[in-house]
Amino acid sequence: MASAAPVQTRTETDSLGSKEIPADAYWGIHTLRAEENFPITKRPISVYPDLIRGLAMVKQASARANKEIGTLDAERADLIDAAAQRVIDGEFHDQFGVGVIQGGAGTSTNMNANEVITNIALEMAGREKGDYAYLSPIDHTNRSQSTNDVYPTSIKIGLSLTLRSLLDELDLLRQAFLNKAVEFHDVLKVGRTQLQDAVPMTLGQEFHGFATTLSEDHHRLTENASLLFEINMGATAIGTGITTHSGYAPAVLRHLREISGLDLETATDLVESTSDTGAFMSFSSSLKRNAIKLSKICNDLRLLSSGPQAGLGEINLPAQQAGSSIMPGKVNPVIPEVVNQVAFAVVGSDATVTMAVEGGQLQLNAFEPVIAHSIFQSITWMRQAMWTLRVNCVDGITANRDRLGAMVGSSVGVITALTPFIGYAASAALAKTALLTKRNVADLVVEAGLMSREEVTKQLSPARLSGLEAVTAAIPIVAAEDLVEPVADA
């Protein structure tokens, strides 16, 4: 058997020594050391494409700012600019291999970006990868920067970009519930409080409520996203701006706003901004709020579809897969269940973010990698969960109209709608009769001579039972003792 051809390498050196790097790799020695040190999650930072784009946008804006203020020559600045644009456009993401969880406050991620963008630029210039004497990852691509301003700024830009897709999916899910609200607008059902029968409502009202709560979350997420627009570029190591030109911070901000399309602003106190990660905690909290409310909706869908024979059985969820390896014909609500589990994970991620924010010390928070991973994962999972809930569940929900109608007809809760006409005492007595005899409430009211059939039918119409038409009238005094005592069925 022929032996495999030897792998071509190049030698790179850092302050700790030298290592062999695959000749065709765009990453370098700093990335290799990180991959050796942090083989924890087996998930590279490239699983979050918008984080990679955020990094490239920062490098591009910095190159333009350095060129503008004269701290980097035009030839090198333009090469870095062009290389960064290719990463923004989606190329070379497979070269970002450092793990999402890493020590060093994000230094490995920053160096991964510096090395990849530098070697892309070298290749574009017709030079060999690793020719750092001409174009250096640190001296040129990282000019006027530190991990401590690059990394949090890149995270904020990346989160802002990926949030857009979440908000789009959230709006589509809201619209799906609104569509069902229209479809079910005339379907009466029994409302429930504390899992006990309450007054009637329409199934459309219930689904409209789901849509409204998702709309509120859309507003909250949008509001909290604005907290991510404050950046600390120009702070360098701890916020003092050491090694930067006085014109760098305003220049890089201007270019970064143009590149990202975001309404970014430089923090007024760069020392505070470099050490504080409270914005991430607030944003994570709004994701948790959305997850919890979405999980509550899924709980309701599972309850409403329970059965189909021995449960509530009010609605039918689309059957997506066989539900049991032992019980033929069993179908489970797998889509709401998976969304529940995503919500649980988001809650856990929020707890992680909270602890990581609290764990920062003095002038820097070393735990931003786990903050970034937790929030990016929450957004990614939530977006996908919303998609599957909409496409594989909500769009195909149907109502069991006959069952719902029968339950409303026999429910004592409907008598609440008649209290303005027959009084509370009479209503309570008739409710007791209905429960004992299992008879229709409307029939009992007519038989008692309290209202005509026409009047009862009018007042128990879907519009009035659901509160869409508010009706009040003079209430006659009808004593409970004036009614026939209820007799239970034999």
Short mmCIF file of C-alpha atoms in Angstrom, two decimals:
data_model
loop_
_atom_site.label_atom_id
_atom_site.label_comp_id
_atom_site.label_asym_id
_atom_site.label_seq_id
_atom_site.Cartn_x
_atom_site.Cartn_y
_atom_site.Cartn_z
CA MET A 1 0.00 0.00 0.00
CA ALA A 2 1.33 3.41 -0.94
CA SER A 3 2.03 5.69 2.00
CA ALA A 4 0.06 8.90 2.33
CA ALA A 5 1.72 12.01 1.04
CA PRO A 6 3.25 14.08 3.85
CA VAL A 7 1.22 17.06 4.95
CA GLN A 8 2.79 20.31 3.88
CA THR A 9 3.32 22.72 6.77
CA ARG A 10 4.66 26.13 7.57
CA THR A 11 6.40 27.12 10.78
CA GLU A 12 4.92 29.87 12.94
CA THR A 13 6.39 31.27 16.13
CA ASP A 14 4.94 33.08 19.14
CA SER A 15 6.35 34.04 22.52
CA LEU A 16 6.04 30.43 23.73
CA GLY A 17 7.88 28.78 20.84
CA SER A 18 7.25 27.41 17.37
CA LYS A 19 4.66 25.06 15.87
CA GLU A 20 3.95 23.51 12.51
CA ILE A 21 0.78 24.78 10.83
CA PRO A 22 -0.86 23.10 7.82
CA ALA A 23 0.34 25.09 4.81
CA ASP A 24 -3.18 25.56 3.45
CA ALA A 25 -4.66 26.76 6.77
CA TYR A 26 -5.67 30.40 7.07
CA TRP A 27 -5.45 30.21 10.85
CA GLY A 28 -2.13 30.23 12.67
CA ILE A 29 -0.26 29.36 15.84
CA HIS A 30 -2.54 31.21 18.26
CA THR A 31 -5.59 29.40 16.92
CA LEU A 32 -3.78 26.06 17.11
CA ARG A 33 -2.84 26.58 20.75
CA ALA A 34 -6.44 27.46 21.56
CA GLU A 35 -7.73 24.32 19.85
CA GLU A 36 -5.24 22.26 21.88
CA ASN A 37 -6.13 23.99 25.15
CA PHE A 38 -9.92 24.10 24.85
CA PRO A 39 -11.23 20.84 23.35
CA ILE A 40 -14.28 21.21 25.59
CA THR A 41 -17.52 21.64 23.70
CA LYS A 42 -16.44 20.31 20.28
CA ARG A 43 -18.35 23.31 18.92
CA PRO A 44 -16.30 25.93 17.05
CA ILE A 45 -17.23 29.61 17.08
CA SER A 46 -18.22 29.22 13.42
CA VAL A 47 -21.51 27.62 14.57
CA TYR A 48 -22.56 31.24 15.11
CA PRO A 49 -22.02 32.85 11.68
CA ASP A 50 -23.14 36.29 12.84
CA LEU A 51 -20.42 36.30 15.50
CA ILE A 52 -17.86 35.70 12.75
CA ARG A 53 -19.41 38.50 10.68
CA GLY A 54 -19.27 40.78 13.73
CA LEU A 55 -15.56 40.06 14.15
CA ALA A 56 -14.89 40.76 10.49
CA MET A 57 -16.87 44.01 10.61
CA VAL A 58 -14.75 45.21 13.55
CA LYS A 59 -11.53 44.35 11.70
CA GLN A 60 -12.77 46.07 8.55
CA ALA A 61 -13.83 49.21 10.41
CA SER A 62 -10.51 49.30 12.26
CA ALA A 63 -8.55 49.02 9.01
CA ARG A 64 -10.50 51.92 7.54
CA ALA A 65 -10.11 54.00 10.70
CA ASN A 66 -6.36 53.33 10.90
CA LYS A 67 -5.97 54.28 7.25
CA GLU A 68 -7.99 57.46 7.78
CA ILE A 69 -5.95 58.69 10.76
CA GLY A 70 -2.63 57.61 9.25
CA THR A 71 -1.68 54.84 11.66
CA LEU A 72 -1.72 52.17 8.91
CA ASP A 73 -0.59 52.57 5.31
CA ALA A 74 -3.23 52.39 2.60
CA GLU A 75 -1.85 49.25 0.93
CA ARG A 76 -2.09 47.08 4.05
CA ALA A 77 -5.32 48.69 5.25
CA ASP A 78 -7.02 48.03 1.91
CA LEU A 79 -5.91 44.39 1.93
CA ILE A 80 -7.32 43.86 5.43
CA ASP A 81 -10.50 45.66 4.40
CA ALA A 82 -11.00 43.43 1.35
CA ALA A 83 -10.19 40.24 3.26
CA ALA A 84 -12.63 41.13 6.03
CA GLN A 85 -15.34 41.76 3.45
CA ARG A 86 -14.96 38.22 2.15
CA VAL A 87 -15.54 36.88 5.66
CA ILE A 88 -18.56 39.17 6.07
CA ASP A 89 -19.88 37.71 2.81
CA GLY A 90 -19.68 34.20 4.28
CA GLU A 91 -16.35 32.90 3.00
CA PHE A 92 -13.74 31.12 5.15
CA HIS A 93 -16.04 30.53 8.13
CA ASP A 94 -14.71 26.98 8.38
CA GLN A 95 -11.35 28.47 9.38
CA PHE A 96 -12.77 29.77 12.65
CA GLY A 97 -12.22 26.64 14.72
CA VAL A 98 -11.57 27.73 18.30
CA GLY A 99 -14.10 26.41 20.79
CA VAL A 100 -17.05 28.50 21.90
CA ILE A 101 -15.96 28.05 25.53
CA GLN A 102 -12.40 29.22 26.12
CA GLY A 103 -10.23 30.85 28.74
CA GLY A 104 -8.62 34.19 28.12
CA ALA A 105 -11.64 36.49 27.89
CA GLY A 106 -11.97 35.92 24.14
CA THR A 107 -8.31 36.39 23.15
CA SER A 108 -8.35 33.11 21.20
CA THR A 109 -11.37 34.25 19.18
CA ASN A 110 -9.78 37.62 18.43
CA MET A 111 -6.52 35.98 17.35
CA ASN A 112 -8.38 33.45 15.21
CA ALA A 113 -9.96 36.40 13.38
CA ASN A 114 -6.65 38.25 13.12
CA GLU A 115 -4.88 35.24 11.64
CA VAL A 116 -7.58 34.23 9.17
CA ILE A 117 -8.13 37.75 7.84
CA THR A 118 -4.38 38.35 7.62
CA ASN A 119 -3.72 35.18 5.64
CA ILE A 120 -6.64 35.86 3.30
CA ALA A 121 -5.13 39.30 2.69
CA LEU A 122 -1.66 37.81 2.10
CA GLU A 123 -3.07 35.39 -0.43
CA MET A 124 -4.91 38.23 -2.18
CA ALA A 125 -1.59 40.10 -2.35
CA GLY A 126 0.07 37.12 -4.02
CA ARG A 127 2.12 36.26 -0.96
CA GLU A 128 2.51 33.09 1.06
CA LYS A 129 0.34 32.43 4.09
CA GLY A 130 2.35 33.16 7.21
CA ASP A 131 4.36 36.00 5.62
CA TYR A 132 3.81 38.08 8.72
CA ALA A 133 6.85 40.25 8.07
CA TYR A 134 4.79 41.92 5.37
CA LEU A 135 1.38 41.78 7.04
CA SER A 136 1.11 40.86 10.71
CA PRO A 137 -2.01 39.56 12.52
CA ILE A 138 -1.06 41.62 15.58
CA ASP A 139 0.84 44.66 14.35
CA HIS A 140 -1.46 45.39 11.40
CA THR A 141 -4.80 43.55 11.52
CA ASN A 142 -5.06 44.17 15.27
CA ARG A 143 -3.71 47.74 15.07
CA SER A 144 -5.27 50.13 17.65
CA GLN A 145 -7.22 47.22 19.14
CA SER A 146 -7.31 44.84 22.09
CA THR A 147 -9.35 41.71 22.63
CA ASN A 148 -11.05 43.64 25.40
CA ASP A 149 -12.75 46.05 23.02
CA VAL A 150 -12.87 43.90 19.87
CA TYR A 151 -14.50 40.86 21.47
CA PRO A 152 -17.44 42.47 23.32
CA THR A 153 -18.11 44.77 20.37
CA SER A 154 -18.14 41.81 17.97
CA ILE A 155 -20.51 39.91 20.26
CA LYS A 156 -22.89 42.86 20.40
CA ILE A 157 -22.89 43.30 16.63
CA GLY A 158 -23.29 39.56 16.08
CA LEU A 159 -26.19 39.32 18.51
CA SER A 160 -27.87 42.32 16.89
CA LEU A 161 -27.58 40.68 13.48
CA THR A 162 -28.85 37.27 14.55
CA LEU A 163 -31.69 38.80 16.56
CA ARG A 164 -33.21 40.02 13.29
CA SER A 165 -33.90 36.46 12.17
CA LEU A 166 -35.40 35.61 15.56
CA LEU A 167 -37.72 38.62 15.40
CA ASP A 168 -38.75 37.68 11.87
CA GLU A 169 -39.65 34.16 12.98
CA LEU A 170 -41.41 35.47 16.09
CA ASP A 171 -43.57 37.69 13.90
CA LEU A 172 -44.42 34.79 11.59
CA LEU A 173 -45.47 32.69 14.60
CA ARG A 174 -47.59 35.56 15.91
CA GLN A 175 -49.31 35.80 12.54
CA ALA A 176 -49.94 32.05 12.53
CA PHE A 177 -51.81 32.35 15.83
CA LEU A 178 -53.73 35.35 14.48
CA ASN A 179 -54.77 33.30 11.46
CA LYS A 180 -56.15 30.63 13.79
CA ALA A 181 -57.90 33.31 15.84
CA VAL A 182 -59.79 34.35 12.71
CA GLU A 183 -60.53 30.74 11.76
CA PHE A 184 -61.90 29.97 15.25
CA HIS A 185 -63.65 33.29 15.88
CA ASP A 186 -67.10 31.70 16.19
CA VAL A 187 -66.13 28.52 18.04
CA LEU A 188 -67.51 28.68 21.58
CA LYS A 189 -65.73 26.82 24.35
CA VAL A 190 -65.55 26.70 28.12
CA GLY A 191 -62.89 28.93 29.63
CA ARG A 192 -60.98 27.64 32.62
CA THR A 193 -59.36 29.16 35.66
CA GLN A 194 -57.29 27.04 38.05
CA LEU A 195 -58.11 24.09 35.75
CA GLN A 196 -61.77 24.39 36.71
CA ASP A 197 -64.65 25.33 34.43
CA ALA A 198 -65.19 29.09 34.17
CA VAL A 199 -67.23 31.25 31.82
CA PRO A 200 -67.47 30.71 28.04
CA MET A 201 -65.19 32.28 25.50
CA THR A 202 -64.32 31.57 21.88
CA LEU A 203 -61.40 29.47 20.75
CA GLY A 204 -60.53 32.44 18.57
CA GLN A 205 -60.12 34.64 21.65
CA GLU A 206 -57.79 32.07 23.18
CA PHE A 207 -55.57 31.97 20.10
CA HIS A 208 -55.68 35.75 19.79
CA GLY A 209 -54.32 35.91 23.31
CA PHE A 210 -51.39 33.74 22.24
CA ALA A 211 -50.68 36.14 19.37
CA THR A 212 -50.85 39.18 21.64
CA THR A 213 -48.39 37.83 24.17
CA LEU A 214 -45.91 37.07 21.38
CA SER A 215 -46.37 40.60 20.04
CA GLU A 216 -45.47 41.99 23.46
CA ASP A 217 -42.31 39.90 23.51
CA HIS A 218 -41.36 41.26 20.09
CA HIS A 219 -41.49 44.77 21.58
CA ARG A 220 -39.49 43.80 24.69
CA LEU A 221 -36.75 42.09 22.68
CA THR A 222 -36.48 45.08 20.35
CA GLU A 223 -36.21 47.47 23.30
CA ASN A 224 -33.53 45.45 25.09
CA ALA A 225 -31.56 44.99 21.87
CA SER A 226 -30.80 48.71 21.94
CA LEU A 227 -28.65 48.05 25.02
CA LEU A 228 -26.24 46.22 22.73
CA PHE A 229 -25.57 49.34 20.68
CA GLU A 230 -23.13 50.82 23.21
CA ILE A 231 -19.60 49.71 22.31
CA ASN A 232 -16.13 50.32 23.72
CA MET A 233 -13.91 50.41 20.64
CA GLY A 234 -10.86 52.50 21.44
CA ALA A 235 -10.76 51.29 25.05
CA THR A 236 -8.01 48.74 24.30
CA ALA A 237 -6.88 46.83 27.40
CA ILE A 238 -8.84 48.35 30.29
CA GLY A 239 -10.51 51.45 28.92
CA THR A 240 -7.66 53.93 29.05
CA GLY A 241 -7.07 53.75 25.30
CA ILE A 242 -3.37 53.00 25.61
CA THR A 243 -1.66 52.43 22.18
CA THR A 244 -4.46 54.21 20.27
CA HIS A 245 -4.46 57.49 18.38
CA SER A 246 -6.86 60.11 19.74
CA GLY A 247 -8.78 60.06 16.47
CA TYR A 248 -9.25 56.31 16.35
CA ALA A 249 -12.37 55.90 18.54
CA PRO A 250 -14.60 58.36 16.62
CA ALA A 251 -13.28 57.12 13.29
CA VAL A 252 -13.84 53.42 14.00
CA LEU A 253 -17.32 54.17 15.33
CA ARG A 254 -18.28 56.01 12.17
CA HIS A 255 -17.03 53.22 9.92
CA LEU A 256 -18.57 50.49 12.08
CA ARG A 257 -21.97 52.18 11.97
CA GLU A 258 -21.75 52.35 8.18
CA ILE A 259 -20.61 48.74 7.80
CA SER A 260 -23.07 47.15 10.25
CA GLY A 261 -26.07 49.40 9.66
CA LEU A 262 -26.54 49.55 13.42
CA ASP A 263 -27.09 52.70 15.48
CA LEU A 264 -23.93 52.16 17.54
CA GLU A 265 -22.47 54.65 19.97
CA THR A 266 -19.25 54.81 21.95
CA ALA A 267 -19.62 54.48 25.73
CA THR A 268 -19.02 57.68 27.65
CA ASP A 269 -16.93 55.82 30.24
CA LEU A 270 -14.70 53.29 28.50
CA VAL A 271 -13.27 51.93 31.76
CA GLU A 272 -16.76 51.13 33.03
CA SER A 273 -17.88 49.80 29.66
CA THR A 274 -14.89 47.44 29.41
CA SER A 275 -15.57 45.86 32.79
CA ASP A 276 -19.38 45.87 32.79
CA THR A 277 -21.40 43.18 31.01
CA GLY A 278 -24.82 44.12 32.36
CA ALA A 279 -26.24 44.70 28.88
CA PHE A 280 -25.79 41.02 28.11
CA MET A 281 -27.66 40.07 31.28
CA SER A 282 -30.59 42.35 30.45
CA PHE A 283 -30.79 41.04 26.90
CA SER A 284 -30.58 37.43 28.07
CA SER A 285 -33.39 38.10 30.52
CA SER A 286 -35.67 39.28 27.72
CA LEU A 287 -34.92 36.05 25.83
CA LYS A 288 -35.86 34.09 28.94
CA ARG A 289 -39.13 35.99 29.21
CA ASN A 290 -39.96 35.08 25.61
CA ALA A 291 -39.02 31.45 26.20
CA ILE A 292 -41.16 31.14 29.33
CA LYS A 293 -44.22 32.64 27.66
CA LEU A 294 -43.76 30.46 24.60
CA SER A 295 -43.47 27.43 26.87
CA LYS A 296 -46.71 28.40 28.62
CA ILE A 297 -48.46 28.56 25.25
CA CYS A 298 -47.13 25.10 24.44
CA ASN A 299 -48.41 23.82 27.78
CA ASP A 300 -51.85 25.12 26.84
CA LEU A 301 -51.72 23.49 23.42
CA ARG A 302 -50.83 20.16 25.01
CA LEU A 303 -53.68 20.47 27.51
CA LEU A 304 -56.25 21.54 24.92
CA SER A 305 -55.30 18.63 22.66
CA SER A 306 -55.05 16.05 25.46
CA GLY A 307 -56.86 12.77 24.95
CA PRO A 308 -58.11 12.44 22.35
CA GLN A 309 -60.80 10.45 24.17
CA ALA A 310 -60.07 10.80 27.87
CA GLY A 311 -58.67 14.33 27.90
CA LEU A 312 -59.93 17.78 26.97
CA GLY A 313 -59.78 17.00 23.27
CA GLU A 314 -60.80 20.51 22.24
CA ILE A 315 -58.27 20.88 19.44
CA ASN A 316 -56.29 18.53 17.22
CA LEU A 317 -52.58 19.00 16.71
CA PRO A 318 -51.14 17.70 13.45
CA ALA A 319 -49.92 14.12 13.84
CA GLN A 320 -46.18 14.20 13.16
CA GLN A 321 -44.92 10.77 14.21
CA ALA A 322 -45.90 7.57 15.96
CA GLY A 323 -46.00 8.16 19.68
CA SER A 324 -45.24 4.80 21.20
CA SER A 325 -43.26 1.63 20.60
CA ILE A 326 -45.87 -0.38 22.48
CA MET A 327 -49.24 1.41 22.14
CA PRO A 328 -50.61 1.28 18.57
CA GLY A 329 -52.19 4.48 17.31
CA LYS A 330 -50.78 6.71 20.04
CA VAL A 331 -49.69 10.15 18.82
CA ASN A 332 -47.91 12.57 21.13
CA PRO A 333 -47.65 16.38 21.04
CA VAL A 334 -43.97 16.21 20.13
CA ILE A 335 -43.67 19.71 18.66
CA PRO A 336 -44.90 21.60 21.76
CA GLU A 337 -42.78 19.23 23.86
CA VAL A 338 -39.57 20.11 22.03
CA VAL A 339 -40.34 23.82 22.35
CA ASN A 340 -40.83 23.31 26.09
CA GLN A 341 -37.37 21.78 26.29
CA VAL A 342 -35.80 24.62 24.35
CA ALA A 343 -37.40 27.02 26.82
CA PHE A 344 -35.90 25.09 29.73
CA ALA A 345 -32.47 25.36 28.08
CA VAL A 346 -32.89 29.12 27.59
CA VAL A 347 -33.68 29.50 31.29
CA GLY A 348 -30.50 27.58 32.09
CA SER A 349 -28.48 29.74 29.71
CA ASP A 350 -29.84 32.86 31.35
CA ALA A 351 -28.70 31.56 34.73
CA THR A 352 -25.26 30.96 33.23
CA VAL A 353 -25.13 34.50 31.86
CA THR A 354 -26.17 35.90 35.23
CA MET A 355 -23.40 34.05 37.05
CA ALA A 356 -20.82 34.97 34.41
CA VAL A 357 -21.75 38.65 34.65
CA GLU A 358 -21.45 38.51 38.42
CA GLY A 359 -18.10 36.70 38.16
CA GLY A 360 -16.27 39.56 36.45
CA GLN A 361 -13.43 41.11 38.44
CA LEU A 362 -11.95 44.56 38.44
CA GLN A 363 -11.32 45.97 34.94
CA LEU A 364 -12.44 42.98 32.82
CA ASN A 365 -14.92 40.12 32.75
CA ALA A 366 -13.00 36.99 31.74
CA PHE A 367 -16.19 35.01 31.19
CA GLU A 368 -17.55 36.70 28.08
CA PRO A 369 -17.03 33.51 25.99
CA VAL A 370 -19.66 31.61 27.97
CA ILE A 371 -21.91 34.69 27.93
CA ALA A 372 -21.66 34.87 24.14
CA HIS A 373 -22.19 31.14 23.66
CA SER A 374 -25.19 31.07 25.99
CA ILE A 375 -27.00 33.95 24.31
CA PHE A 376 -26.19 32.93 20.75
CA GLN A 377 -27.39 29.40 21.53
CA SER A 378 -30.61 30.71 23.04
CA ILE A 379 -31.39 32.85 19.99
CA THR A 380 -30.51 30.06 17.56
CA TRP A 381 -32.55 27.41 19.36
CA MET A 382 -35.49 29.74 19.92
CA ARG A 383 -35.59 30.70 16.26
CA GLN A 384 -35.63 27.08 15.17
CA ALA A 385 -38.18 26.16 17.84
CA MET A 386 -40.52 28.92 16.66
CA TRP A 387 -40.16 27.71 13.09
CA THR A 388 -41.06 24.11 13.88
CA LEU A 389 -43.93 25.18 16.15
CA ARG A 390 -45.40 27.29 13.36
CA VAL A 391 -44.85 24.98 10.40
CA ASN A 392 -45.30 21.59 12.06
CA CYS A 393 -47.98 22.46 14.60
CA VAL A 394 -49.89 25.76 14.67
CA ASP A 395 -50.61 25.99 10.94
CA GLY A 396 -52.33 22.61 11.04
CA ILE A 397 -54.37 22.90 14.25
CA THR A 398 -58.08 22.12 13.89
CA ALA A 399 -60.97 22.55 16.32
CA ASN A 400 -63.25 19.77 17.58
CA ARG A 401 -66.32 21.93 17.08
CA ASP A 402 -68.95 19.33 18.04
CA ARG A 403 -67.20 18.46 21.27
CA LEU A 404 -66.69 22.11 22.15
CA GLY A 405 -70.34 22.89 21.47
CA ALA A 406 -71.51 20.02 23.63
CA MET A 407 -69.30 21.09 26.52
CA VAL A 408 -70.54 24.68 26.34
CA GLY A 409 -74.16 23.53 26.25
CA SER A 410 -73.78 21.45 29.39
CA SER A 411 -71.50 23.85 31.22
CA VAL A 412 -72.93 25.64 34.24
CA GLY A 413 -70.53 28.46 33.47
CA VAL A 414 -72.87 29.80 30.80
CA ILE A 415 -75.38 30.76 33.44
CA THR A 416 -73.05 33.59 34.44
CA ALA A 417 -74.17 35.35 31.26
CA LEU A 418 -77.78 35.22 32.51
CA THR A 419 -77.19 36.68 35.98
CA PRO A 420 -77.96 40.25 34.81
CA PHE A 421 -81.46 38.98 33.87
CA ILE A 422 -82.37 36.41 36.53
CA GLY A 423 -80.10 37.39 39.44
CA TYR A 424 -77.29 35.62 41.23
CA ALA A 425 -79.39 33.51 43.61
CA ALA A 426 -81.52 31.99 40.87
CA SER A 427 -78.44 31.44 38.75
CA ALA A 428 -76.69 29.60 41.56
CA ALA A 429 -79.69 27.36 42.19
CA LEU A 430 -80.06 26.50 38.50
CA ALA A 431 -76.33 25.81 38.25
CA LYS A 432 -76.68 23.32 41.08
CA THR A 433 -79.59 21.68 39.27
CA ALA A 434 -77.62 21.45 36.03
CA LEU A 435 -74.71 19.78 37.79
CA LEU A 436 -76.90 17.21 39.52
CA THR A 437 -79.17 16.41 36.60
CA LYS A 438 -76.62 16.81 33.76
CA ARG A 439 -79.24 18.87 31.90
CA ASN A 440 -78.78 21.80 29.55
CA VAL A 441 -78.71 25.15 31.36
CA ALA A 442 -80.79 26.94 28.74
CA ASP A 443 -83.55 24.36 29.04
CA LEU A 444 -83.67 24.76 32.83
CA VAL A 445 -83.96 28.55 32.60
CA VAL A 446 -86.85 28.33 30.14
CA GLU A 447 -88.62 25.62 32.17
CA ALA A 448 -88.34 27.78 35.29
CA GLY A 449 -90.20 30.53 33.44
CA LEU A 450 -87.43 33.03 34.01
CA MET A 451 -86.74 33.78 30.35
CA SER A 452 -88.24 32.85 27.02
CA ARG A 453 -86.43 30.52 24.65
CA GLU A 454 -85.83 33.43 22.30
CA GLU A 455 -84.32 35.55 25.08
CA VAL A 456 -82.08 32.74 26.31
CA THR A 457 -80.84 31.97 22.81
CA LYS A 458 -80.06 35.62 22.23
CA GLN A 459 -78.12 36.02 25.46
CA LEU A 460 -76.20 32.76 24.96
CA SER A 461 -75.06 33.65 21.46
CA PRO A 462 -71.32 33.32 20.80
CA ALA A 463 -70.88 37.10 20.59
CA ARG A 464 -72.46 37.71 23.99
CA LEU A 465 -71.04 34.70 25.75
CA SER A 466 -67.54 35.69 24.67
CA GLY A 467 -68.01 39.31 25.72
CA LEU A 468 -67.82 40.68 22.20
CA GLU A 469 -71.25 42.19 22.82
CA ALA A 470 -71.66 43.53 26.33
CA VAL A 471 -75.26 43.40 27.54
CA THR A 472 -76.75 44.65 30.77
CA ALA A 473 -80.34 44.91 31.86
CA ALA A 474 -82.46 45.41 34.93
CA ILE A 475 -82.04 42.45 37.26
CA PRO A 476 -85.24 41.06 38.72
CA ILE A 477 -85.08 39.62 42.18
CA VAL A 478 -85.55 35.88 42.00
CA ALA A 479 -85.07 34.02 45.24
CA ALA A 480 -83.43 30.63 45.18
CA GLU A 481 -86.21 29.12 47.28
CA ASP A 482 -88.74 30.04 44.61
CA LEU A 483 -87.16 27.56 42.23
CA VAL A 484 -87.80 23.83 42.06
CA GLU A 485 -85.38 21.93 44.27
CA PRO A 486 -82.91 19.98 42.11
CA VAL A 487 -83.26 16.23 41.96
CA ALA A 488 -80.31 14.02 40.99
CA ASP A 489 -80.69 11.43 38.27
CA ALA A 490 -81.58 8.00 39.59
#
